[in-house]
Structure formats: C-alpha cells, structure tokens
PDB file of C-alpha atoms in Angstrom:
ATOM      1  CA  MET A  24      64.015  73.130 155.455  1.00 93.00           C
ATOM      2  CA  THR A  25      67.089  74.730 153.934  1.00 97.00           C
ATOM      3  CA  LYS A  26      68.011  78.025 155.551  1.00 98.00           C
ATOM      4  CA  VAL A  27      68.829  81.101 153.479  1.00 98.00           C
ATOM      5  CA  TYR A  28      71.601  83.484 154.525  1.00 99.00           C
ATOM      6  CA  GLY A  29      72.299  86.841 152.918  1.00 98.00           C
ATOM      7  CA  HIS A  30      75.936  87.007 151.774  1.00 98.00           C
ATOM      8  CA  ARG A  31      77.472  90.149 153.295  1.00 98.00           C
ATOM      9  CA  GLY A  32      73.871  91.299 153.587  1.00 98.00           C
ATOM     10  CA  CYS A  33      72.487  91.667 150.065  1.00 98.00           C
ATOM     11  CA  LYS A  34      75.773  91.868 148.162  1.00 98.00           C
ATOM     12  CA  GLY A  35      74.147  91.573 144.742  1.00 98.00           C
ATOM     13  CA  THR A  36      71.953  94.650 145.117  1.00 98.00           C
ATOM     14  CA  TYR A  37      73.181  96.714 148.107  1.00 98.00           C
ATOM     15  CA  PRO A  38      76.609  97.758 149.408  1.00 98.00           C
ATOM     16  CA  GLU A  39      78.200  94.738 151.034  1.00 98.00           C
ATOM     17  CA  ASN A  40      78.730  94.428 154.777  1.00 98.00           C
ATOM     18  CA  THR A  41      76.772  97.575 155.568  1.00 98.00           C
ATOM     19  CA  LEU A  42      73.842  98.205 157.878  1.00 98.00           C
ATOM     20  CA  LEU A  43      71.863  99.223 154.783  1.00 98.00           C
ATOM     21  CA  GLY A  44      72.501  95.832 153.181  1.00 98.00           C
ATOM     22  CA  PHE A  45      71.742  93.940 156.363  1.00 98.00           C
ATOM     23  CA  ARG A  46      68.431  95.781 156.745  1.00 98.00           C
ATOM     24  CA  GLN A  47      67.485  94.839 153.214  1.00 98.00           C
ATOM     25  CA  ALA A  48      68.267  91.167 153.827  1.00 98.00           C
ATOM     26  CA  ILE A  49      66.096  91.266 156.945  1.00 98.00           C
ATOM     27  CA  GLU A  50      63.249  92.805 154.909  1.00 98.00           C
ATOM     28  CA  HIS A  51      63.547  89.965 152.408  1.00 98.00           C
ATOM     29  CA  GLY A  52      62.988  87.514 155.269  1.00 98.00           C
ATOM     30  CA  VAL A  53      66.364  85.746 155.475  1.00 98.00           C
ATOM     31  CA  ASP A  54      67.040  83.112 158.072  1.00 98.00           C
ATOM     32  CA  GLY A  55      70.496  84.506 158.688  1.00 98.00           C
ATOM     33  CA  ILE A  56      73.208  86.999 157.774  1.00 98.00           C
ATOM     34  CA  GLU A  57      76.778  86.207 156.747  1.00 99.00           C
ATOM     35  CA  LEU A  58      79.444  88.838 157.344  1.00 99.00           C
ATOM     36  CA  ASP A  59      83.236  89.264 157.620  1.00 99.00           C
ATOM     37  CA  ILE A  60      85.353  90.800 160.362  1.00 98.00           C
ATOM     38  CA  HIS A  61      88.764  92.358 160.904  1.00 98.00           C
ATOM     39  CA  MET A  62      90.351  94.226 163.836  1.00 98.00           C
ATOM     40  CA  THR A  63      91.420  97.872 163.773  1.00 98.00           C
ATOM     41  CA  LYS A  64      94.618  99.381 165.104  1.00 98.00           C
ATOM     42  CA  ASP A  65      92.812 100.340 168.314  1.00 98.00           C
ATOM     43  CA  GLY A  66      91.291  96.876 168.812  1.00 98.00           C
ATOM     44  CA  GLU A  67      87.785  97.436 167.467  1.00 98.00           C
ATOM     45  CA  ILE A  68      86.020  94.669 165.534  1.00 99.00           C
ATOM     46  CA  VAL A  69      84.761  95.980 162.198  1.00 99.00           C
ATOM     47  CA  VAL A  70      82.634  94.362 159.523  1.00 99.00           C
ATOM     48  CA  ILE A  71      84.381  94.439 156.162  1.00 99.00           C
ATOM     49  CA  HIS A  72      85.528  91.759 153.730  1.00 98.00           C
ATOM     50  CA  ASP A  73      89.008  92.841 152.665  1.00 98.00           C
ATOM     51  CA  GLU A  74      92.130  93.489 154.708  1.00 98.00           C
ATOM     52  CA  ASN A  75      92.063  97.071 153.421  1.00 98.00           C
ATOM     53  CA  LEU A  76      89.566  99.815 152.648  1.00 98.00           C
ATOM     54  CA  ASP A  77      90.436 100.220 148.990  1.00 98.00           C
ATOM     55  CA  ARG A  78      87.812  98.132 147.165  1.00 98.00           C
ATOM     56  CA  THR A  79      84.677  98.691 149.267  1.00 98.00           C
ATOM     57  CA  THR A  80      85.131 102.264 150.544  1.00 98.00           C
ATOM     58  CA  ASP A  81      86.420 105.545 149.179  1.00 97.00           C
ATOM     59  CA  GLY A  82      89.333 105.341 151.622  1.00 98.00           C
ATOM     60  CA  THR A  83      92.615 103.473 151.483  1.00 98.00           C
ATOM     61  CA  GLY A  84      94.878 101.546 153.858  1.00 98.00           C
ATOM     62  CA  TYR A  85      94.944  98.350 155.875  1.00 98.00           C
ATOM     63  CA  ILE A  86      92.357  97.900 158.617  1.00 98.00           C
ATOM     64  CA  LYS A  87      95.102  96.874 161.066  1.00 98.00           C
ATOM     65  CA  ASP A  88      96.879 100.206 160.543  1.00 98.00           C
ATOM     66  CA  LEU A  89      93.838 102.449 161.055  1.00 98.00           C
ATOM     67  CA  THR A  90      91.765 103.404 164.081  1.00 98.00           C
ATOM     68  CA  LEU A  91      87.998 103.056 164.078  1.00 98.00           C
ATOM     69  CA  GLU A  92      87.670 106.847 163.983  1.00 98.00           C
ATOM     70  CA  GLU A  93      89.833 107.001 160.874  1.00 98.00           C
ATOM     71  CA  ILE A  94      87.870 104.229 159.153  1.00 98.00           C
ATOM     72  CA  LYS A  95      84.561 105.918 159.946  1.00 98.00           C
ATOM     73  CA  GLN A  96      85.597 108.948 157.869  1.00 98.00           C
ATOM     74  CA  PHE A  97      85.042 107.022 154.642  1.00 98.00           C
ATOM     75  CA  SER A  98      81.881 105.984 152.821  1.00 98.00           C
ATOM     76  CA  ALA A  99      81.125 102.266 152.517  1.00 98.00           C
ATOM     77  CA  GLY A 100      78.491 102.973 149.861  1.00 98.00           C
ATOM     78  CA  ASN A 101      80.108 105.256 147.304  1.00 97.00           C
ATOM     79  CA  GLN A 102      81.973 102.455 145.563  1.00 98.00           C
ATOM     80  CA  PHE A 103      78.766 100.691 144.558  1.00 98.00           C
ATOM     81  CA  THR A 104      77.272 103.091 142.012  1.00 97.00           C
ATOM     82  CA  HIS A 105      76.999 100.166 139.565  1.00 97.00           C
ATOM     83  CA  LEU A 106      74.320  98.469 141.643  1.00 97.00           C
ATOM     84  CA  PRO A 107      70.724  99.014 140.491  1.00 91.00           C
ATOM     85  CA  ASN A 108      69.371 100.502 143.726  1.00 93.00           C
ATOM     86  CA  TYR A 109      72.108 103.110 144.132  1.00 97.00           C
ATOM     87  CA  GLN A 110      70.957 106.322 145.807  1.00 96.00           C
ATOM     88  CA  GLU A 111      73.806 108.780 146.277  1.00 96.00           C
ATOM     89  CA  ASN A 112      72.323 110.776 149.142  1.00 97.00           C
ATOM     90  CA  ILE A 113      71.655 107.617 151.169  1.00 97.00           C
ATOM     91  CA  TRP A 114      74.474 105.282 150.202  1.00 98.00           C
ATOM     92  CA  SER A 115      77.185 107.926 150.616  1.00 98.00           C
ATOM     93  CA  GLN A 116      76.287 108.100 154.328  1.00 98.00           C
ATOM     94  CA  GLU A 117      77.017 104.407 154.939  1.00 98.00           C
ATOM     95  CA  ARG A 118      80.067 103.652 157.047  1.00 98.00           C
ATOM     96  CA  VAL A 119      81.970 100.465 157.855  1.00 99.00           C
ATOM     97  CA  PRO A 120      79.988  99.114 160.825  1.00 99.00           C
ATOM     98  CA  THR A 121      81.359  97.579 163.966  1.00 99.00           C
ATOM     99  CA  LEU A 122      80.244  94.089 164.987  1.00 98.00           C
ATOM    100  CA  LYS A 123      78.494  95.675 167.955  1.00 98.00           C
ATOM    101  CA  GLU A 124      76.482  97.957 165.660  1.00 98.00           C
ATOM    102  CA  VAL A 125      75.391  94.994 163.563  1.00 98.00           C
ATOM    103  CA  LEU A 126      74.310  93.032 166.626  1.00 98.00           C
ATOM    104  CA  GLU A 127      72.340  96.041 167.843  1.00 98.00           C
ATOM    105  CA  LEU A 128      70.617  96.226 164.448  1.00 98.00           C
ATOM    106  CA  LEU A 129      69.757  92.527 164.562  1.00 98.00           C
ATOM    107  CA  ALA A 130      68.548  92.613 168.169  1.00 98.00           C
ATOM    108  CA  PRO A 131      64.781  92.603 167.384  1.00 97.00           C
ATOM    109  CA  TYR A 132      65.100  89.833 164.781  1.00 98.00           C
ATOM    110  CA  PRO A 133      65.547  86.133 165.684  1.00 97.00           C
ATOM    111  CA  ILE A 134      67.854  85.330 162.784  1.00 98.00           C
ATOM    112  CA  ASP A 135      71.188  83.507 162.668  1.00 98.00           C
ATOM    113  CA  LEU A 136      74.526  85.214 162.259  1.00 98.00           C
ATOM    114  CA  ASN A 137      77.540  83.690 160.494  1.00 98.00           C
ATOM    115  CA  ILE A 138      80.694  85.588 161.461  1.00 99.00           C
ATOM    116  CA  GLU A 139      83.619  84.859 159.178  1.00 98.00           C
ATOM    117  CA  PHE A 140      87.038  85.612 160.634  1.00 98.00           C
ATOM    118  CA  LYS A 141      89.370  87.000 157.952  1.00 98.00           C
ATOM    119  CA  THR A 142      92.501  85.925 159.772  1.00 98.00           C
ATOM    120  CA  TYR A 143      94.492  84.019 157.157  1.00 93.00           C
ATOM    121  CA  MET A 144      96.578  87.063 156.146  1.00 96.00           C
ATOM    122  CA  PHE A 145      96.789  88.831 159.521  1.00 97.00           C
ATOM    123  CA  GLU A 146      95.991  86.830 162.666  1.00 93.00           C
ATOM    124  CA  TYR A 147      94.957  89.891 164.769  1.00 97.00           C
ATOM    125  CA  GLU A 148      96.125  88.891 168.225  1.00 97.00           C
ATOM    126  CA  GLY A 149      93.218  88.630 170.659  1.00 98.00           C
ATOM    127  CA  ILE A 150      90.461  88.943 168.051  1.00 98.00           C
ATOM    128  CA  GLU A 151      88.759  85.738 169.191  1.00 98.00           C
ATOM    129  CA  SER A 152      88.402  86.909 172.805  1.00 98.00           C
ATOM    130  CA  LYS A 153      87.117  90.311 171.703  1.00 98.00           C
ATOM    131  CA  VAL A 154      84.501  88.761 169.434  1.00 98.00           C
ATOM    132  CA  HIS A 155      83.383  86.367 172.160  1.00 98.00           C
ATOM    133  CA  SER A 156      82.961  89.279 174.558  1.00 98.00           C
ATOM    134  CA  ILE A 157      80.942  91.341 172.053  1.00 98.00           C
ATOM    135  CA  VAL A 158      78.670  88.466 171.081  1.00 98.00           C
ATOM    136  CA  SER A 159      78.154  87.504 174.742  1.00 98.00           C
ATOM    137  CA  GLN A 160      77.137  91.069 175.544  1.00 98.00           C
ATOM    138  CA  PHE A 161      75.056  91.977 172.496  1.00 98.00           C
ATOM    139  CA  GLY A 162      74.219  88.731 170.677  1.00 97.00           C
ATOM    140  CA  GLY A 163      71.181  87.794 172.724  1.00 94.00           C
ATOM    141  CA  GLN A 164      70.028  84.212 172.263  1.00 92.00           C
ATOM    142  CA  ARG A 165      70.547  84.045 168.502  1.00 96.00           C
ATOM    143  CA  LYS A 166      72.484  81.244 166.838  1.00 98.00           C
ATOM    144  CA  VAL A 167      75.974  82.451 165.961  1.00 98.00           C
ATOM    145  CA  ILE A 168      78.270  80.446 163.674  1.00 98.00           C
ATOM    146  CA  TYR A 169      81.977  81.250 163.659  1.00 98.00           C
ATOM    147  CA  SER A 170      83.632  80.332 160.382  1.00 98.00           C
ATOM    148  CA  SER A 171      87.037  80.726 158.795  1.00 98.00           C
ATOM    149  CA  PHE A 172      89.402  79.254 156.222  1.00 97.00           C
ATOM    150  CA  TYR A 173      92.017  79.531 158.984  1.00 97.00           C
ATOM    151  CA  LEU A 174      91.448  76.576 161.288  1.00 97.00           C
ATOM    152  CA  PRO A 175      93.444  77.869 164.306  1.00 97.00           C
ATOM    153  CA  THR A 176      91.043  80.804 164.665  1.00 98.00           C
ATOM    154  CA  ILE A 177      87.879  78.748 165.038  1.00 98.00           C
ATOM    155  CA  LEU A 178      89.673  76.250 167.284  1.00 98.00           C
ATOM    156  CA  LYS A 179      90.555  79.192 169.541  1.00 98.00           C
ATOM    157  CA  MET A 180      86.894  80.190 169.606  1.00 98.00           C
ATOM    158  CA  LYS A 181      85.991  76.651 170.670  1.00 98.00           C
ATOM    159  CA  LYS A 182      88.582  76.797 173.432  1.00 98.00           C
ATOM    160  CA  ILE A 183      87.274  80.148 174.663  1.00 98.00           C
ATOM    161  CA  ASN A 184      83.676  78.923 174.499  1.00 98.00           C
ATOM    162  CA  PRO A 185      83.227  75.131 174.341  1.00 98.00           C
ATOM    163  CA  GLU A 186      79.584  75.729 173.325  1.00 97.00           C
ATOM    164  CA  ALA A 187      80.563  77.767 170.248  1.00 98.00           C
ATOM    165  CA  THR A 188      79.317  76.663 166.854  1.00 98.00           C
ATOM    166  CA  ILE A 189      82.332  76.562 164.540  1.00 98.00           C
ATOM    167  CA  ALA A 190      82.459  75.878 160.801  1.00 98.00           C
ATOM    168  CA  LEU A 191      85.473  75.312 158.575  1.00 97.00           C
ATOM    169  CA  LEU A 192      85.358  77.046 155.202  1.00 98.00           C
ATOM    170  CA  LEU A 193      86.458  74.869 152.280  1.00 97.00           C
ATOM    171  CA  HIS A 194      87.102  76.039 148.712  1.00 95.00           C
ATOM    172  CA  ASN A 195      88.448  72.695 147.432  1.00 92.00           C
ATOM    173  CA  ASP A 196      87.851  69.043 148.240  1.00 89.00           C
ATOM    174  CA  GLY A 197      91.301  68.305 149.702  1.00 89.00           C
ATOM    175  CA  LEU A 198      90.164  67.889 153.303  1.00 91.00           C
ATOM    176  CA  LEU A 199      86.938  66.195 152.240  1.00 91.00           C
ATOM    177  CA  ASN A 200      89.119  63.339 151.042  1.00 86.00           C
ATOM    178  CA  GLN A 201      90.491  63.014 154.589  1.00 87.00           C
ATOM    179  CA  PRO A 202      87.364  62.157 156.592  1.00 82.00           C
ATOM    180  CA  ASN A 203      89.321  60.794 159.557  1.00 87.00           C
ATOM    181  CA  TYR A 204      91.104  64.134 159.940  1.00 91.00           C
ATOM    182  CA  LEU A 205      87.863  66.084 159.815  1.00 91.00           C
ATOM    183  CA  GLN A 206      86.128  63.800 162.273  1.00 90.00           C
ATOM    184  CA  ASN A 207      88.871  64.429 164.830  1.00 93.00           C
ATOM    185  CA  LEU A 208      88.156  68.173 164.766  1.00 96.00           C
ATOM    186  CA  PRO A 209      85.465  69.674 167.050  1.00 97.00           C
ATOM    187  CA  LEU A 210      83.579  71.139 164.084  1.00 97.00           C
ATOM    188  CA  SER A 211      79.881  71.911 164.121  1.00 97.00           C
ATOM    189  CA  ALA A 212      79.491  72.308 160.343  1.00 97.00           C
ATOM    190  CA  LEU A 213      81.278  72.704 157.027  1.00 97.00           C
ATOM    191  CA  ASN A 214      80.881  75.768 154.828  1.00 98.00           C
ATOM    192  CA  ILE A 215      81.688  74.503 151.331  1.00 98.00           C
ATOM    193  CA  ALA A 216      82.049  76.277 147.976  1.00 98.00           C
ATOM    194  CA  LYS A 217      79.102  75.544 145.704  1.00 97.00           C
ATOM    195  CA  ASP A 218      81.101  73.980 142.858  1.00 97.00           C
ATOM    196  CA  ILE A 219      82.336  71.192 145.159  1.00 96.00           C
ATOM    197  CA  VAL A 220      78.811  70.303 146.275  1.00 96.00           C
ATOM    198  CA  LEU A 221      77.256  70.630 142.822  1.00 96.00           C
ATOM    199  CA  SER A 222      79.854  68.364 141.252  1.00 94.00           C
ATOM    200  CA  ASN A 223      79.252  65.566 143.777  1.00 91.00           C
ATOM    201  CA  SER A 224      75.611  64.689 144.254  1.00 84.00           C
ATOM    202  CA  ASN A 225      76.442  62.225 147.040  1.00 89.00           C
ATOM    203  CA  LEU A 226      78.567  64.604 149.071  1.00 91.00           C
ATOM    204  CA  VAL A 227      75.832  65.943 151.342  1.00 90.00           C
ATOM    205  CA  LYS A 228      74.626  62.449 152.258  1.00 88.00           C
ATOM    206  CA  SER A 229      78.161  61.175 152.774  1.00 89.00           C
ATOM    207  CA  LEU A 230      79.151  63.817 155.314  1.00 90.00           C
ATOM    208  CA  SER A 231      78.128  63.726 158.961  1.00 89.00           C
ATOM    209  CA  TYR A 232      78.129  67.524 159.243  1.00 92.00           C
ATOM    210  CA  PRO A 233      75.494  70.118 158.394  1.00 96.00           C
ATOM    211  CA  ILE A 234      76.539  71.651 155.067  1.00 97.00           C
ATOM    212  CA  CYS A 235      76.369  75.373 154.323  1.00 98.00           C
ATOM    213  CA  VAL A 236      76.977  76.156 150.631  1.00 98.00           C
ATOM    214  CA  TRP A 237      78.408  79.433 149.310  1.00 98.00           C
ATOM    215  CA  THR A 238      77.945  81.545 147.180  1.00 98.00           C
ATOM    216  CA  VAL A 239      74.866  80.414 145.244  1.00 98.00           C
ATOM    217  CA  ASN A 240      73.315  82.878 142.788  1.00 98.00           C
ATOM    218  CA  LYS A 241      72.172  80.978 139.687  1.00 98.00           C
ATOM    219  CA  GLU A 242      68.619  79.682 139.559  1.00 97.00           C
ATOM    220  CA  GLU A 243      69.578  76.170 138.435  1.00 98.00           C
ATOM    221  CA  ASP A 244      72.183  75.887 141.220  1.00 98.00           C
ATOM    222  CA  ILE A 245      69.698  77.095 143.809  1.00 98.00           C
ATOM    223  CA  LYS A 246      67.131  74.491 142.741  1.00 97.00           C
ATOM    224  CA  GLN A 247      69.677  71.673 142.719  1.00 97.00           C
ATOM    225  CA  LEU A 248      70.891  72.485 146.227  1.00 97.00           C
ATOM    226  CA  LEU A 249      67.359  72.826 147.560  1.00 97.00           C
ATOM    227  CA  GLU A 250      66.648  69.354 146.195  1.00 95.00           C
ATOM    228  CA  GLN A 251      69.706  68.059 148.050  1.00 94.00           C
ATOM    229  CA  ASN A 252      68.315  69.564 151.267  1.00 94.00           C
ATOM    230  CA  VAL A 253      71.551  71.222 152.246  1.00 97.00           C
ATOM    231  CA  GLU A 254      71.441  72.863 155.657  1.00 97.00           C
ATOM    232  CA  THR A 255      72.064  76.429 154.450  1.00 98.00           C
ATOM    233  CA  ILE A 256      72.495  78.370 151.220  1.00 98.00           C
ATOM    234  CA  ILE A 257      74.433  81.641 151.250  1.00 98.00           C
ATOM    235  CA  SER A 258      73.586  83.983 148.359  1.00 98.00           C
ATOM    236  CA  ASP A 259      74.285  87.483 147.081  1.00 98.00           C
ATOM    237  CA  PHE A 260      70.607  87.482 146.106  1.00 98.00           C
ATOM    238  CA  PRO A 261      68.833  85.886 149.083  1.00 98.00           C
ATOM    239  CA  GLU A 262      65.480  86.995 147.706  1.00 98.00           C
ATOM    240  CA  LYS A 263      66.001  84.611 144.749  1.00 98.00           C
ATOM    241  CA  VAL A 264      66.674  81.651 147.029  1.00 98.00           C
ATOM    242  CA  LEU A 265      63.728  82.490 149.243  1.00 98.00           C
ATOM    243  CA  HIS A 266      61.478  82.684 146.179  1.00 97.00           C
ATOM    244  CA  SER A 267      62.684  79.290 144.914  1.00 97.00           C
ATOM    245  CA  ARG A 268      62.300  77.751 148.352  1.00 97.00           C
ATOM    246  CA  ASN A 269      58.759  79.065 148.685  1.00 94.00           C
ATOM    247  CA  GLU A 270      57.859  77.779 145.209  1.00 93.00           C
ATOM    248  CA  ARG A 271      59.266  74.360 146.014  1.00 88.00           C
ATOM    249  CA  LYS A 272      57.212  74.161 149.216  1.00 80.00           C
ATOM    250  CA  LEU A 273      54.068  74.421 147.109  1.00 78.00           C
ATOM    251  CA  TYR A 274      54.913  71.268 145.190  1.00 71.00           C
ATOM    252  CA  VAL A 275      56.697  69.095 147.751  1.00 61.00           C
TER     253      VAL A 275
END
C-alpha cells in the first residue's frame, strides 16, 4: 500500500516545518513526515527549508550565520496569515524547531521520517555526523530516510552508517536515462518529482528502486499515482491523499 508523507508537515494548511504542522500531519494519520534541515553557526541542526530566515519567519539572515538562540527569537508562524487555519495567538508562538525537538515530538508515534539535507548551496561541514548522532540518540526504532539533491551528502551518511536508508532527489530525468550509473550507487530509493513519474507510465515498473513522488496535491495526480502503486506520495495536503487511498481500498 502506498505510504503518505506530509510535506514539511502540512504545508498546505499549517506553517511549514513547524511542530504545529507536524502535529497536524500526525492527527491526519500520515505514514511519515518529510522535513528539511540546515546547520546553525553554533552547530545546531534546525528544521527549515530555505538557507535563510526571510521567507518562512519574521526574521532575516542566513542560518549558517546565526546561532540557535538568535533564530529562536523569531516566529515561524507569522508569515503564514494567508493559510485558512491561521490563529495569531497560537501561530505567532511557533519557532524554528531543532531536529531533536521534532524527534522528541514524534517519539510516541511509529511513523517514518524523511530528512532532506539542504546542502547544495552550503555544505555545512560535519552536518552528516551531527545528524547521525541525533537520530541515533532520539530516533528510536523508526524508519529514517536521508534524502538530498546533493549526492555527496547522502553518500557520506552511508559511509557513517552503512545501514542508513538513502534516497537521491531528482527533479529531471537526466540520471534516469543512465541506469548503469544509478545501479552503481548504494541508493535505497529515488525521490522523484511528480511530473517525471506522471509523464512516463512505465517508469515505476522499469526502476528497481522504491519510488517516492513529490509534491502531489491535485486529485487526479493522486489517483494516478495510487494506481501505479508508487512506494510513497509526499503531499502538502496529506489528508487528501489519505482520503483517496482509503476510498480506493473500498473498491480494490
């Protein structure tokens, strides 16, 4: 059965990459959470999509140039007043979480976690070892997938922990046309942009890897990918995918 992961929590309805959004995804009944990480000036691993604070918080500056204490001064919810569930008194209190805080939140729930390393602009020396240490200490027995567009990062994770599940993110089909190259990599899965999968109905069957598809929000796309039995669908609206999956189970 296709798994459903909440993209940055519940990005379509709640502030992205926040504990509030992750809680909501859990309440919806997701099989997993997808999130993004960077490293602060003082070596802390924080959960945020961009290299800087500007878009998703009411602060400014690059993550690499700020300490965790400085980052925690800013709201990670105030920038999302356009979302339908906005509540100023609650959302304004949200802060950029650390990876440790997210793992502590997830502790009671046996769901997967996809950690995307945002290392293609800044490599953040030592980030792989720090993440391995945090997950080893606080991750429990849950399945953790390490993904990135930047191949050296996930290869480092595999070297640090040979048992690590690593997935290469692909936004075009360039490497898919080089199957021999892919097969020589120690990959556990491929995380592929939805348009690539939707435009090639034979792709899923032709690949020897589990396929995770991102970011799938339209009803017709959701249904098509469920019919293809892809391994995982990542969505801004995981509740939509869960509803479609449950409906399909009634008729299959």
